[in-house]
Amino acid sequence: MPNPFKLNLVHRPRRLRRTAGLRALVEETVLRPEDLVAPLFVIDGKGRPEAIPSMPGVSRLAIPDLVKECRALGKLGILAVALFPRIDARLKDEEGTAALREDALILRAVRAVKRAVPGLTVMTDIALDPYTSHGHDGVLTADGRDVDNDRTVGILSGMAVLHAAAGVDLVAPSDMMDGRVGAIRRALDAAGHEGTAIMAYTAKYASAYYGPFRDAVGSAKAAGTRGLDKRSYQLNPANRREAFTELKLDEAEGADIVMVKPAGLYLDIIRGLRYATRKPIAAYQVSGEYSQIHAAARLGWLDLALCRRESLIAIKRAGADMILTYFAREMAAELRKAP
Ligand code: PBG
């Protein structure tokens, strides 16, 4: 009996989806461990790793464990790590003075990692939020009602020079102050660090998805709220054109890599910047993006491994050259088993 619904089609896209072999042959986006940057949290002392309840599978590590983790990541093909310090609350103050200490935890961590795993690319955040008692990325104006742009930029420039001297390959200003990329570039060059690159958080949105990260570095606690209001410096999630304004400025000021953050909810921004710049683009799959996949998986509502892969593929497909993600280690391990 001939099928009465038989279609007379020339084009049947399903032909190329028929077998695993054909699907692989026409696959457009391939994720590699080398695309992934692992953000890691570091604490002082020699204590055991501290679990972060809102980020399952992520812990704050003391320097000896941090070094071990970096070695393990290197073996999995991860080429770069981004280090974030969580300092003792007693070291925090309004001015974030601990950021400029020569014995700062982050500097000791960088030196230790560079000594133990010299081939690993190390980047650090340039912003004051791990150091300020109020949790803002900069110092406040005299009336305490806003972050003081130019005074903050001065401090961040000093911080970048310290990090460069400790051996970081890339400094990553994540503060969103105006003019900071140019100021940091000039300060680095003046100090003889013309080889240290700048990964600018170019389009960093005022996102609610940073909540778990603020638990991790203790900036929410310092501020007394996970919903710390950073809207006077981070971009409005409603805005797209503004990302291009920031891109132009960061490029002109000397950024080597430009970043979009968060990633998954801002694929249109990644895509837009991809067409607008020849610079490499980084995307940051932030803590909340990570935690929501874990939370849904715990409830049995989503498949962790499949959502992990799909979320990262989507970010790469949109145009990111590299992805900062808390899934880096597990994703790399999975890719090495079955690319
Ligand atoms: C701080 C900084 C933040 C993140 C990276 N650097 C948080 C913030 O701006 O409050 C967020 C990363 C994440 O959520 O994973 N300058």
mmCIF file of C-alpha atoms and ligand atoms in Angstrom:
data_model
loop_
_atom_site.group_PDB
_atom_site.id
_atom_site.type_symbol
_atom_site.label_atom_id
_atom_site.label_comp_id
_atom_site.label_asym_id
_atom_site.label_seq_id
_atom_site.Cartn_x
_atom_site.Cartn_y
_atom_site.Cartn_z
ATOM 1 C CA MET A 1 0.000 0.000 0.000
ATOM 2 C CA PRO A 2 1.800 3.258 -1.058
ATOM 3 C CA ASN A 3 1.846 5.951 1.585
ATOM 4 C CA PRO A 4 -0.785 8.482 0.558
ATOM 5 C CA PHE A 5 1.169 11.189 2.415
ATOM 6 C CA LYS A 6 4.412 10.546 0.508
ATOM 7 C CA LEU A 7 6.024 13.927 -0.128
ATOM 8 C CA ASN A 8 7.859 14.737 -3.299
ATOM 9 C CA LEU A 9 10.811 16.519 -1.626
ATOM 10 C CA VAL A 10 14.171 17.425 -3.137
ATOM 11 C CA HIS A 11 15.530 18.735 0.149
ATOM 12 C CA ARG A 12 15.503 16.461 3.149
ATOM 13 C CA PRO A 13 17.873 17.938 5.784
ATOM 14 C CA ARG A 14 17.355 14.809 7.860
ATOM 15 C CA ARG A 15 19.619 12.909 5.431
ATOM 16 C CA LEU A 16 22.636 14.389 7.174
ATOM 17 C CA ARG A 17 21.260 13.634 10.632
ATOM 18 C CA ARG A 18 20.679 9.966 9.913
ATOM 19 C CA THR A 19 23.777 8.439 11.535
ATOM 20 C CA ALA A 20 26.282 9.459 14.182
ATOM 21 C CA GLY A 21 28.970 9.464 11.496
ATOM 22 C CA LEU A 22 27.080 11.889 9.272
ATOM 23 C CA ARG A 23 26.191 14.109 12.194
ATOM 24 C CA ALA A 24 29.830 14.329 13.227
ATOM 25 C CA LEU A 25 30.882 15.104 9.660
ATOM 26 C CA VAL A 26 28.660 18.170 9.487
ATOM 27 C CA GLU A 27 29.157 19.360 13.060
ATOM 28 C CA GLU A 28 29.853 23.095 13.030
ATOM 29 C CA THR A 29 30.978 23.807 16.579
ATOM 30 C CA VAL A 30 33.489 21.695 18.434
ATOM 31 C CA LEU A 31 34.258 22.266 22.078
ATOM 32 C CA ARG A 32 37.827 21.574 23.194
ATOM 33 C CA PRO A 33 39.309 21.503 26.706
ATOM 34 C CA GLU A 34 41.616 24.269 25.450
ATOM 35 C CA ASP A 35 38.607 26.566 25.054
ATOM 36 C CA LEU A 36 37.866 26.461 28.757
ATOM 37 C CA VAL A 37 39.239 28.626 31.549
ATOM 38 C CA ALA A 38 38.732 27.360 35.091
ATOM 39 C CA PRO A 39 37.865 29.975 37.742
ATOM 40 C CA LEU A 40 39.286 28.912 41.122
ATOM 41 C CA PHE A 41 38.767 30.331 44.608
ATOM 42 C CA VAL A 42 41.712 30.579 46.959
ATOM 43 C CA ILE A 43 41.859 30.920 50.759
ATOM 44 C CA ASP A 44 44.696 31.501 53.167
ATOM 45 C CA GLY A 45 46.268 28.884 55.380
ATOM 46 C CA LYS A 46 46.644 25.162 54.982
ATOM 47 C CA GLY A 47 43.111 24.119 55.854
ATOM 48 C CA ARG A 48 40.898 21.689 54.011
ATOM 49 C CA PRO A 49 38.880 22.761 50.967
ATOM 50 C CA GLU A 50 35.743 24.697 51.934
ATOM 51 C CA ALA A 51 32.639 23.690 50.047
ATOM 52 C CA ILE A 52 30.468 26.510 48.686
ATOM 53 C CA PRO A 53 26.871 25.385 49.270
ATOM 54 C CA SER A 54 25.385 27.430 46.420
ATOM 55 C CA MET A 55 27.998 26.066 43.975
ATOM 56 C CA PRO A 56 27.948 22.251 44.209
ATOM 57 C CA GLY A 57 31.309 20.743 43.318
ATOM 58 C CA VAL A 58 33.230 24.010 43.766
ATOM 59 C CA SER A 59 35.412 24.629 46.819
ATOM 60 C CA ARG A 60 37.690 27.330 48.085
ATOM 61 C CA LEU A 61 41.216 25.969 48.130
ATOM 62 C CA ALA A 62 44.254 26.718 50.237
ATOM 63 C CA ILE A 63 47.379 27.293 48.159
ATOM 64 C CA PRO A 64 48.745 23.688 48.367
ATOM 65 C CA ASP A 65 45.400 22.310 47.134
ATOM 66 C CA LEU A 66 45.146 25.065 44.537
ATOM 67 C CA VAL A 67 48.472 23.990 43.080
ATOM 68 C CA LYS A 68 47.321 20.352 42.990
ATOM 69 C CA GLU A 69 44.112 21.364 41.259
ATOM 70 C CA CYS A 70 46.055 23.362 38.655
ATOM 71 C CA ARG A 71 48.240 20.344 37.905
ATOM 72 C CA ALA A 72 45.157 18.161 37.502
ATOM 73 C CA LEU A 73 43.522 20.702 35.198
ATOM 74 C CA GLY A 74 46.666 20.898 33.086
ATOM 75 C CA LYS A 75 46.606 17.127 32.626
ATOM 76 C CA LEU A 76 43.033 17.393 31.349
ATOM 77 C CA GLY A 77 44.079 19.888 28.693
ATOM 78 C CA ILE A 78 42.925 23.065 30.439
ATOM 79 C CA LEU A 79 45.423 25.772 29.599
ATOM 80 C CA ALA A 80 44.263 28.630 31.797
ATOM 81 C CA VAL A 81 42.895 29.421 35.234
ATOM 82 C CA ALA A 82 41.329 32.563 36.694
ATOM 83 C CA LEU A 83 42.102 33.020 40.377
ATOM 84 C CA PHE A 84 39.810 34.721 42.906
ATOM 85 C CA PRO A 85 40.804 35.296 46.525
ATOM 86 C CA ARG A 86 38.516 35.057 49.508
ATOM 87 C CA ILE A 87 40.215 37.011 52.227
ATOM 88 C CA ASP A 88 39.503 37.134 55.942
ATOM 89 C CA ALA A 89 36.677 39.570 56.752
ATOM 90 C CA ARG A 90 38.985 41.263 59.276
ATOM 91 C CA LEU A 91 41.278 42.345 56.442
ATOM 92 C CA LYS A 92 38.478 44.178 54.636
ATOM 93 C CA ASP A 93 37.886 47.891 54.964
ATOM 94 C CA GLU A 94 36.079 50.709 53.185
ATOM 95 C CA GLU A 95 39.093 51.425 51.003
ATOM 96 C CA GLY A 96 39.980 47.851 50.136
ATOM 97 C CA THR A 97 43.533 48.517 51.271
ATOM 98 C CA ALA A 98 44.354 44.793 51.403
ATOM 99 C CA ALA A 99 44.307 44.822 47.589
ATOM 100 C CA LEU A 100 47.601 46.702 47.553
ATOM 101 C CA ARG A 101 49.470 44.659 50.135
ATOM 102 C CA GLU A 102 52.685 43.117 48.888
ATOM 103 C CA ASP A 103 51.902 39.928 50.829
ATOM 104 C CA ALA A 104 48.331 39.669 49.487
ATOM 105 C CA LEU A 105 46.918 36.153 49.276
ATOM 106 C CA ILE A 106 46.317 36.440 45.539
ATOM 107 C CA LEU A 107 49.974 37.301 44.887
ATOM 108 C CA ARG A 108 51.193 34.337 46.918
ATOM 109 C CA ALA A 109 48.737 32.108 45.081
ATOM 110 C CA VAL A 110 49.897 33.328 41.658
ATOM 111 C CA ARG A 111 53.553 32.790 42.497
ATOM 112 C CA ALA A 112 52.899 29.299 43.839
ATOM 113 C CA VAL A 113 50.914 28.239 40.782
ATOM 114 C CA LYS A 114 53.411 29.743 38.352
ATOM 115 C CA ARG A 115 56.289 28.048 40.122
ATOM 116 C CA ALA A 116 54.593 24.625 40.167
ATOM 117 C CA VAL A 117 52.904 24.689 36.745
ATOM 118 C CA PRO A 118 54.821 27.231 34.648
ATOM 119 C CA GLY A 119 53.023 26.366 31.436
ATOM 120 C CA LEU A 120 49.604 27.195 32.814
ATOM 121 C CA THR A 121 48.201 30.595 31.837
ATOM 122 C CA VAL A 122 47.114 32.500 34.925
ATOM 123 C CA MET A 123 44.718 35.415 35.045
ATOM 124 C CA THR A 124 43.435 37.441 37.973
ATOM 125 C CA ASP A 125 40.519 39.778 38.496
ATOM 126 C CA ILE A 126 41.276 43.438 38.940
ATOM 127 C CA ALA A 127 38.500 44.849 41.144
ATOM 128 C CA LEU A 128 38.135 45.677 44.817
ATOM 129 C CA ASP A 129 35.107 43.588 45.781
ATOM 130 C CA PRO A 130 37.063 40.839 47.583
ATOM 131 C CA TYR A 131 38.718 43.565 49.677
ATOM 132 C CA THR A 132 36.055 46.161 50.526
ATOM 133 C CA SER A 133 33.844 45.936 53.603
ATOM 134 C CA HIS A 134 30.880 47.113 51.506
ATOM 135 C CA GLY A 135 31.496 44.598 48.701
ATOM 136 C CA HIS A 136 31.650 47.158 45.893
ATOM 137 C CA ASP A 137 34.248 46.873 43.143
ATOM 138 C CA GLY A 138 35.708 50.255 43.993
ATOM 139 C CA VAL A 139 36.034 52.845 46.717
ATOM 140 C CA LEU A 140 33.129 55.131 47.543
ATOM 141 C CA THR A 141 32.664 58.848 46.957
ATOM 142 C CA ALA A 142 32.844 61.264 49.901
ATOM 143 C CA ASP A 143 29.085 61.069 50.496
ATOM 144 C CA GLY A 144 29.293 57.257 50.322
ATOM 145 C CA ARG A 145 26.517 57.056 47.745
ATOM 146 C CA ASP A 146 28.415 55.917 44.681
ATOM 147 C CA VAL A 147 31.662 54.322 43.586
ATOM 148 C CA ASP A 148 34.333 56.931 42.886
ATOM 149 C CA ASN A 149 35.475 56.191 39.340
ATOM 150 C CA ASP A 150 38.828 57.928 39.066
ATOM 151 C CA ARG A 151 40.059 57.176 42.558
ATOM 152 C CA THR A 152 39.166 53.509 42.000
ATOM 153 C CA VAL A 153 41.032 53.428 38.694
ATOM 154 C CA GLY A 154 44.167 54.661 40.449
ATOM 155 C CA ILE A 155 44.002 51.815 42.978
ATOM 156 C CA LEU A 156 43.253 49.226 40.304
ATOM 157 C CA SER A 157 46.260 50.337 38.275
ATOM 158 C CA GLY A 158 48.507 49.734 41.273
ATOM 159 C CA MET A 159 46.879 46.380 41.836
ATOM 160 C CA ALA A 160 47.447 45.344 38.216
ATOM 161 C CA VAL A 161 51.156 46.163 38.484
ATOM 162 C CA LEU A 162 51.471 44.008 41.629
ATOM 163 C CA HIS A 163 49.724 41.110 39.890
ATOM 164 C CA ALA A 164 51.925 41.462 36.828
ATOM 165 C CA ALA A 165 55.045 41.460 38.985
ATOM 166 C CA ALA A 166 53.788 38.258 40.661
ATOM 167 C CA GLY A 167 53.681 36.677 37.215
ATOM 168 C CA VAL A 168 50.124 36.695 35.879
ATOM 169 C CA ASP A 169 49.800 36.424 32.111
ATOM 170 C CA LEU A 170 46.564 38.372 31.950
ATOM 171 C CA VAL A 171 44.963 40.899 34.235
ATOM 172 C CA ALA A 172 41.198 41.043 33.978
ATOM 173 C CA PRO A 173 39.608 44.300 35.102
ATOM 174 C CA SER A 174 36.077 43.322 36.130
ATOM 175 C CA ASP A 175 35.122 46.574 37.821
ATOM 176 C CA MET A 176 33.518 48.478 34.902
ATOM 177 C CA MET A 177 35.046 51.851 35.834
ATOM 178 C CA ASP A 178 35.450 54.248 32.919
ATOM 179 C CA GLY A 179 38.971 54.535 31.560
ATOM 180 C CA ARG A 180 40.414 51.681 33.564
ATOM 181 C CA VAL A 181 41.771 49.662 30.652
ATOM 182 C CA GLY A 182 43.841 52.583 29.399
ATOM 183 C CA ALA A 183 45.070 53.489 32.872
ATOM 184 C CA ILE A 184 46.037 49.890 33.615
ATOM 185 C CA ARG A 185 47.827 49.584 30.263
ATOM 186 C CA ARG A 186 49.851 52.735 30.975
ATOM 187 C CA ALA A 187 50.688 51.616 34.511
ATOM 188 C CA LEU A 188 51.783 48.162 33.336
ATOM 189 C CA ASP A 189 53.962 49.613 30.593
ATOM 190 C CA ALA A 190 55.508 52.185 32.898
ATOM 191 C CA ALA A 191 56.453 49.383 35.291
ATOM 192 C CA GLY A 192 58.043 47.337 32.507
ATOM 193 C CA HIS A 193 55.198 44.833 32.132
ATOM 194 C CA GLU A 194 54.419 45.487 28.492
ATOM 195 C CA GLY A 195 54.064 41.722 27.989
ATOM 196 C CA THR A 196 51.204 41.374 30.458
ATOM 197 C CA ALA A 197 47.918 41.251 28.574
ATOM 198 C CA ILE A 198 44.565 42.764 29.508
ATOM 199 C CA MET A 199 41.373 40.765 29.316
ATOM 200 C CA ALA A 200 38.741 43.440 29.735
ATOM 201 C CA TYR A 201 35.351 42.629 31.161
ATOM 202 C CA THR A 202 33.940 44.721 28.343
ATOM 203 C CA ALA A 203 30.238 44.022 28.568
ATOM 204 C CA LYS A 204 29.679 43.075 32.164
ATOM 205 C CA TYR A 205 26.019 43.296 33.021
ATOM 206 C CA ALA A 206 24.459 44.109 36.394
ATOM 207 C CA SER A 207 23.240 40.549 36.734
ATOM 208 C CA ALA A 208 21.415 38.719 39.505
ATOM 209 C CA TYR A 209 23.305 35.608 38.436
ATOM 210 C CA TYR A 210 26.448 36.586 40.361
ATOM 211 C CA GLY A 211 24.823 35.634 43.686
ATOM 212 C CA PRO A 212 26.682 32.350 44.312
ATOM 213 C CA PHE A 213 30.037 33.951 43.392
ATOM 214 C CA ARG A 214 29.440 36.600 46.037
ATOM 215 C CA ASP A 215 28.945 33.779 48.551
ATOM 216 C CA ALA A 216 32.206 32.267 47.334
ATOM 217 C CA VAL A 217 34.366 35.373 47.788
ATOM 218 C CA GLY A 218 32.360 36.679 50.727
ATOM 219 C CA SER A 219 31.487 39.989 49.083
ATOM 220 C CA ALA A 220 27.756 39.432 49.642
ATOM 221 C CA LYS A 221 28.369 38.866 53.321
ATOM 222 C CA ALA A 222 30.494 41.965 53.521
ATOM 223 C CA ALA A 223 27.729 43.931 51.904
ATOM 224 C CA GLY A 224 24.992 42.148 53.819
ATOM 225 C CA THR A 225 23.138 41.297 50.635
ATOM 226 C CA ARG A 226 23.568 38.984 47.681
ATOM 227 C CA GLY A 227 21.623 41.527 45.659
ATOM 228 C CA LEU A 228 24.357 44.157 46.046
ATOM 229 C CA ASP A 229 23.413 46.995 43.716
ATOM 230 C CA LYS A 230 26.130 47.592 41.121
ATOM 231 C CA ARG A 231 23.935 49.299 38.565
ATOM 232 C CA SER A 232 25.869 52.560 38.629
ATOM 233 C CA TYR A 233 28.799 50.794 36.957
ATOM 234 C CA GLN A 234 27.721 47.455 35.440
ATOM 235 C CA LEU A 235 25.606 47.490 32.259
ATOM 236 C CA ASN A 236 21.835 47.471 32.247
ATOM 237 C CA PRO A 237 20.648 44.015 31.094
ATOM 238 C CA ALA A 238 18.140 45.809 28.863
ATOM 239 C CA ASN A 239 20.892 47.386 26.747
ATOM 240 C CA ARG A 240 22.676 46.070 23.688
ATOM 241 C CA ARG A 241 24.080 49.143 21.945
ATOM 242 C CA GLU A 242 25.904 50.122 25.097
ATOM 243 C CA ALA A 243 28.020 46.967 24.806
ATOM 244 C CA PHE A 244 29.406 48.336 21.532
ATOM 245 C CA THR A 245 30.266 51.646 23.174
ATOM 246 C CA GLU A 246 32.239 49.737 25.792
ATOM 247 C CA LEU A 247 33.866 47.629 23.076
ATOM 248 C CA LYS A 248 35.084 50.680 21.187
ATOM 249 C CA LEU A 249 36.537 52.195 24.336
ATOM 250 C CA ASP A 250 38.231 49.003 25.516
ATOM 251 C CA GLU A 251 39.760 48.408 22.093
ATOM 252 C CA ALA A 252 41.002 51.981 21.874
ATOM 253 C CA GLU A 253 42.405 51.788 25.399
ATOM 254 C CA GLY A 254 44.374 48.656 24.603
ATOM 255 C CA ALA A 255 42.350 45.598 25.633
ATOM 256 C CA ASP A 256 43.837 42.386 24.205
ATOM 257 C CA ILE A 257 40.773 40.225 24.822
ATOM 258 C CA VAL A 258 37.220 41.441 25.344
ATOM 259 C CA MET A 259 34.671 39.679 27.498
ATOM 260 C CA VAL A 260 30.926 39.285 27.728
ATOM 261 C CA LYS A 261 29.433 38.349 31.068
ATOM 262 C CA PRO A 262 27.171 36.542 31.914
ATOM 263 C CA ALA A 263 27.329 34.289 28.863
ATOM 264 C CA GLY A 264 24.255 32.109 28.331
ATOM 265 C CA LEU A 265 21.702 34.877 28.704
ATOM 266 C CA TYR A 266 23.760 37.267 26.590
ATOM 267 C CA LEU A 267 24.430 35.235 23.458
ATOM 268 C CA ASP A 268 23.158 38.100 21.314
ATOM 269 C CA ILE A 269 25.857 40.313 22.799
ATOM 270 C CA ILE A 270 28.565 37.716 22.152
ATOM 271 C CA ARG A 271 27.327 37.385 18.597
ATOM 272 C CA GLY A 272 27.161 41.132 18.099
ATOM 273 C CA LEU A 273 30.690 41.701 19.382
ATOM 274 C CA ARG A 274 31.947 38.809 17.236
ATOM 275 C CA TYR A 275 31.004 40.781 14.125
ATOM 276 C CA ALA A 276 32.228 44.075 15.538
ATOM 277 C CA THR A 277 35.757 43.194 16.628
ATOM 278 C CA ARG A 278 38.787 41.233 15.514
ATOM 279 C CA LYS A 279 39.900 40.749 19.099
ATOM 280 C CA PRO A 280 39.455 37.369 20.747
ATOM 281 C CA ILE A 281 36.213 37.175 22.707
ATOM 282 C CA ALA A 282 35.897 35.563 26.114
ATOM 283 C CA ALA A 283 32.569 34.705 27.681
ATOM 284 C CA TYR A 284 32.019 34.073 31.380
ATOM 285 C CA GLN A 285 29.457 31.430 32.251
ATOM 286 C CA VAL A 286 28.846 32.842 35.712
ATOM 287 C CA SER A 287 28.117 31.216 39.023
ATOM 288 C CA GLY A 288 24.330 31.499 38.746
ATOM 289 C CA GLU A 289 24.347 29.847 35.333
ATOM 290 C CA TYR A 290 26.313 26.976 36.835
ATOM 291 C CA SER A 291 24.218 26.720 39.983
ATOM 292 C CA GLN A 292 20.875 26.674 38.237
ATOM 293 C CA ILE A 293 21.874 23.682 36.126
ATOM 294 C CA HIS A 294 23.055 21.888 39.260
ATOM 295 C CA ALA A 295 19.903 22.777 41.164
ATOM 296 C CA ALA A 296 17.608 21.495 38.437
ATOM 297 C CA ALA A 297 19.718 18.346 38.090
ATOM 298 C CA ARG A 298 19.456 17.704 41.837
ATOM 299 C CA LEU A 299 15.718 17.878 41.567
ATOM 300 C CA GLY A 300 15.890 15.370 38.744
ATOM 301 C CA TRP A 301 14.463 17.912 36.316
ATOM 302 C CA LEU A 302 17.463 18.317 33.998
ATOM 303 C CA ASP A 303 20.339 16.080 32.943
ATOM 304 C CA LEU A 304 23.517 17.622 34.326
ATOM 305 C CA ALA A 305 26.015 16.336 31.755
ATOM 306 C CA LEU A 306 23.828 17.099 28.758
ATOM 307 C CA CYS A 307 22.919 20.605 29.939
ATOM 308 C CA ARG A 308 26.539 21.299 30.803
ATOM 309 C CA ARG A 309 27.645 20.448 27.298
ATOM 310 C CA GLU A 310 24.760 22.203 25.565
ATOM 311 C CA SER A 311 25.179 25.391 27.586
ATOM 312 C CA LEU A 312 28.879 25.574 26.656
ATOM 313 C CA ILE A 313 28.385 24.653 22.995
ATOM 314 C CA ALA A 314 25.815 27.435 22.702
ATOM 315 C CA ILE A 315 28.281 29.985 24.072
ATOM 316 C CA LYS A 316 30.981 28.873 21.652
ATOM 317 C CA ARG A 317 28.542 28.775 18.727
ATOM 318 C CA ALA A 318 27.542 32.359 19.488
ATOM 319 C CA GLY A 319 31.154 33.397 18.882
ATOM 320 C CA ALA A 320 33.197 33.024 22.064
ATOM 321 C CA ASP A 321 36.824 31.975 21.587
ATOM 322 C CA MET A 322 37.208 31.004 25.223
ATOM 323 C CA ILE A 323 34.800 30.344 28.058
ATOM 324 C CA LEU A 324 35.344 30.871 31.754
ATOM 325 C CA THR A 325 33.245 28.186 33.404
ATOM 326 C CA TYR A 326 32.993 26.352 36.717
ATOM 327 C CA PHE A 327 32.268 23.256 34.612
ATOM 328 C CA ALA A 328 35.789 23.403 33.104
ATOM 329 C CA ARG A 329 37.239 20.410 34.868
ATOM 330 C CA GLU A 330 34.283 18.063 34.413
ATOM 331 C CA MET A 331 33.700 19.191 30.850
ATOM 332 C CA ALA A 332 37.338 18.675 29.910
ATOM 333 C CA ALA A 333 37.314 15.226 31.499
ATOM 334 C CA GLU A 334 34.221 14.300 29.515
ATOM 335 C CA LEU A 335 35.670 15.682 26.268
ATOM 336 C CA ARG A 336 38.818 13.629 26.704
ATOM 337 C CA LYS A 337 36.780 10.470 27.077
ATOM 338 C CA ALA A 338 34.436 11.120 24.158
ATOM 339 C CA PRO A 339 35.193 14.258 22.169
HETATM 340 C C1 PBG B 1 33.704 41.028 40.792
HETATM 341 C C2 PBG B 1 33.360 39.850 40.002
HETATM 342 C C3 PBG B 1 32.117 39.231 40.019
HETATM 343 C C4 PBG B 1 32.230 38.107 39.223
HETATM 344 C C5 PBG B 1 33.522 38.056 38.724
HETATM 345 N N1 PBG B 1 34.225 39.159 39.207
HETATM 346 C C6 PBG B 1 30.883 39.551 40.777
HETATM 347 C C7 PBG B 1 30.327 40.894 40.815
HETATM 348 O O1 PBG B 1 30.546 41.721 39.933
HETATM 349 O O2 PBG B 1 29.631 41.148 41.800
HETATM 350 C C8 PBG B 1 31.092 37.146 39.023
HETATM 351 C C9 PBG B 1 31.430 35.798 38.597
HETATM 352 C C10 PBG B 1 30.371 34.790 38.792
HETATM 353 O O3 PBG B 1 29.208 35.062 39.165
HETATM 354 O O4 PBG B 1 30.700 33.625 38.542
HETATM 355 N N2 PBG B 1 34.338 42.057 40.219
#
